[in-house]
XYZ file of C-alpha atoms in Angstrom:
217
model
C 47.500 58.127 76.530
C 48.960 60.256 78.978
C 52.998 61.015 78.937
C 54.552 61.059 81.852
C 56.638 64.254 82.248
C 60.385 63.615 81.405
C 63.280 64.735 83.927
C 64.669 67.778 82.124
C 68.594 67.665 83.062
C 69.289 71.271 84.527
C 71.891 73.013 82.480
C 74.339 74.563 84.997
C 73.581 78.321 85.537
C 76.379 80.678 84.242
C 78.719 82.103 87.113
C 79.198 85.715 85.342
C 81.442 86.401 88.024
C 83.857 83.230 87.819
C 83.762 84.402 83.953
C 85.083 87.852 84.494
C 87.825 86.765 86.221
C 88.972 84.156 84.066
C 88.674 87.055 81.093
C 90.520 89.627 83.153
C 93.131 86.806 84.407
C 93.817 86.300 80.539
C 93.521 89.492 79.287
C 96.346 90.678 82.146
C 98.440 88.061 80.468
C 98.060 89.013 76.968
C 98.693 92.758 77.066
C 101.558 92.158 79.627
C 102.815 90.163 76.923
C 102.270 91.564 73.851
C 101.452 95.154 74.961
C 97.797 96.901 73.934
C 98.304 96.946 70.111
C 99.675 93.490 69.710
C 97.378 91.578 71.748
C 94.223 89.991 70.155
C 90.826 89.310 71.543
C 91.117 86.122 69.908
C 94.203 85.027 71.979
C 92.614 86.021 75.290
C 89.049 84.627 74.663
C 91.210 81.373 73.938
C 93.119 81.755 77.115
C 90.257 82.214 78.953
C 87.820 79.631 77.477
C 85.277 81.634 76.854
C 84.245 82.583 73.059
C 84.549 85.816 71.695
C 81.397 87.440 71.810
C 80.579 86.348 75.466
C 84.258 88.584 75.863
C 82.559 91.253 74.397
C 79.095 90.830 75.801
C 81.304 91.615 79.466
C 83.642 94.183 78.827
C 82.297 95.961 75.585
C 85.176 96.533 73.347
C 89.137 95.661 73.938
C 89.716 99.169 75.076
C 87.418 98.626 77.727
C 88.853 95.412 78.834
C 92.401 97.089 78.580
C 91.049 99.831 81.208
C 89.655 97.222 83.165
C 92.704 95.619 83.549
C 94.987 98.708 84.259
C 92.169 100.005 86.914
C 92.431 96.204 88.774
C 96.399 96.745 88.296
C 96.668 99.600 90.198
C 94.059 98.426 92.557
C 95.915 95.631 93.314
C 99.574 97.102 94.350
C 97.293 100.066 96.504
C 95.574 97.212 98.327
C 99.055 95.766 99.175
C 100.652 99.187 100.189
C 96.947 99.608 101.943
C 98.473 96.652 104.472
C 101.482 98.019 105.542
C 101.428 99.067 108.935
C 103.277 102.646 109.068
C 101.573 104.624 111.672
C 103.670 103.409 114.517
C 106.815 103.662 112.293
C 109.023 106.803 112.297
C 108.663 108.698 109.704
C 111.736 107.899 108.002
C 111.333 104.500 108.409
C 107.886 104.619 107.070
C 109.280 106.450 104.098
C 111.846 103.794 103.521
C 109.099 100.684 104.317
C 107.110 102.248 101.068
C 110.680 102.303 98.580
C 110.888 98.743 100.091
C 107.488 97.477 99.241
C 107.895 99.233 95.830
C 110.568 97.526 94.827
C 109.540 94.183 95.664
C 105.871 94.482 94.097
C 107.874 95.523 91.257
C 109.828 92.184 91.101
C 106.936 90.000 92.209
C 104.170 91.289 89.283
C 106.519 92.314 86.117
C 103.564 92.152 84.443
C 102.471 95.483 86.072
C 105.586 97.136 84.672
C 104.594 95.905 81.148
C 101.274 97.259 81.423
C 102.077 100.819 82.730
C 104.643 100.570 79.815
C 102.108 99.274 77.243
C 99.436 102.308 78.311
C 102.352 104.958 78.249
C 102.641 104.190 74.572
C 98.825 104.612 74.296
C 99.667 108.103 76.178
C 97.779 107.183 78.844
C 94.483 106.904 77.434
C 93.120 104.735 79.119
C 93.548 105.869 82.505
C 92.378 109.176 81.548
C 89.145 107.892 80.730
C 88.672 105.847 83.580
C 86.351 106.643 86.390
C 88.089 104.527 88.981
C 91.723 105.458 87.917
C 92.025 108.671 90.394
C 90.327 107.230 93.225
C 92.200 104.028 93.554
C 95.564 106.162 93.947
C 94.848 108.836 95.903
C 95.053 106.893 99.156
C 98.377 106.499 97.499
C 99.203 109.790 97.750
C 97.469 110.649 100.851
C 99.682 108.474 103.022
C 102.597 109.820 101.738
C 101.159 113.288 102.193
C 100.275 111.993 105.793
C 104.222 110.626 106.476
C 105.942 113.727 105.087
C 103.371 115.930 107.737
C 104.162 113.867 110.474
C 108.041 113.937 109.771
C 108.245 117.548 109.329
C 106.413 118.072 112.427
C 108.441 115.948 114.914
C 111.763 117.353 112.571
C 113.021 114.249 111.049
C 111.733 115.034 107.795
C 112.302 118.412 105.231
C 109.624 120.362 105.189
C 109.341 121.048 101.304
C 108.823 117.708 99.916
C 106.285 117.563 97.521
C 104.414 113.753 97.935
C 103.860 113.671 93.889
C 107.139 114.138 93.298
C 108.522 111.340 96.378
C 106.327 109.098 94.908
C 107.680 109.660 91.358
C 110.988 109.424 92.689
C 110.666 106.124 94.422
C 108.629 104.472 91.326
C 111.295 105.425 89.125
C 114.666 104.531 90.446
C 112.909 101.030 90.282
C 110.705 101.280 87.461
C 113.796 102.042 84.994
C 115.863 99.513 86.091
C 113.185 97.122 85.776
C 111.849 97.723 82.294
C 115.584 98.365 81.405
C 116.999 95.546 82.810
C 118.376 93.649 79.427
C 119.763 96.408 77.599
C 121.736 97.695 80.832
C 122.913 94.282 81.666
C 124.111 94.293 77.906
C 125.901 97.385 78.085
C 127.549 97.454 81.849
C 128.320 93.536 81.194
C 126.625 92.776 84.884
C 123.750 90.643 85.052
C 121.603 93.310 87.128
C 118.312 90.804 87.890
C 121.090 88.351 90.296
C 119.587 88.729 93.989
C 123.526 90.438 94.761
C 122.565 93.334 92.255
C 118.641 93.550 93.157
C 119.868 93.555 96.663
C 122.464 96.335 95.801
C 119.747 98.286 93.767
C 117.511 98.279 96.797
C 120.328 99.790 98.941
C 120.768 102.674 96.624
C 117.120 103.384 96.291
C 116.652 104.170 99.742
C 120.304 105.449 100.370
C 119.016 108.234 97.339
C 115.777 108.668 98.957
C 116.865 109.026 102.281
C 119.116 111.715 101.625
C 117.034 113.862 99.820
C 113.811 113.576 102.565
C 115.895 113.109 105.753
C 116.409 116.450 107.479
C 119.886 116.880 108.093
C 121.235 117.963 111.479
């Protein structure tokens, strides 16, 4: 007697893709949280609803998922600064759109202040090992490069500013006050994340900038 042949129900095919991001969307989480030594593979499989091993089958090893998520970090924020339209901007102005943006990516993704924290206590291991790491920020560094040129040409702008160092300068007056935030609201008894004091932090930043990069007639 012949069988007839039974409808086999299709098991959905994987989306490795949709995966990644849900592991990468976790694992952000979890080391913004808990930093790179305190978070667990366990928590972010869980977060991500995925089991362990299909975490590891993607990304290899935690380190490797902690570099992943650093590299899509900084890819992120340069994407964002990529948008900004500063050619037709003076050069000061253009100087003083980039502290602005800064400082609001800053306040809008804590979670990438926690992570560049978090690798700084690994030393910055991670980023030294990645392949993507210097080639995501240099168009960082190159439009800065390009502003300060075009200001000291048309004599708006000093002539010996080094971009590395403007760069530096801008991430840290809001980087420190940021990741500081409690303990200086603690000691100066002002609570420094109200929009008055954010707002009044802004106007310093580019006040200090301004008169360091701004040539002066």
């Amino acid at each position: 007697m012949t069988q007839e042949p039974q409808n086999e129900e299709k098991k959905p095919r994987r989306n490795a893709a949709a995966t990644r991001r849900k592991i990468l969307s976790a694992a952000k989480e979890e080391f913004a949280q808990a930093g790179f030594e305190g978070a667990r593979v366990d928590r972010i499989a869980d977060r991500a609803g995925v089991n362990k091993n299909m975490l590891y089958h993607y990304f290899g090893s935690k380190d490797s998922l902690f570099s992943k998520v650093l590299d899509d970090a900084y890819r992120d924020i340069r994407q964002n600064e990529a948008a900004l339209e500063l050619d037709h901007l003076p050069a000061p102005e253009a100087v003083m759109a980039l502290v602005e943006f800064s400082w609001d990516y800053y306040l809008k993704h804590p979670e990438f202040i926690r992570l560049l924290n978090a690798e700084n206590q690994q030393k910055g291991r991670h980023v030294k090992s990645s392949a993507e790491t210097n080639d995501i920020n240099q168009t960082h560094l190159d439009r800065m490069r390009e502003i300060l040129k075009r200001g000291a040409s048309d004599g708006t702008l000093r002539d010996d500013i080094d971009p590395v160092q403007l760069n530096i300068s801008i991430a840290a007056l809001g980087f420190f006050y940021l990741i500081n935030q409690h303990t200086l609201s603690t000691v100066y008894q002002r609570d420094l994340m109200s929009p008055d004091e954010l707002a009044e932090r802004l106007r310093v930043m580019k006040d200090t900038i301004r008169c360091w990069v701004v040539r002066q007639h």
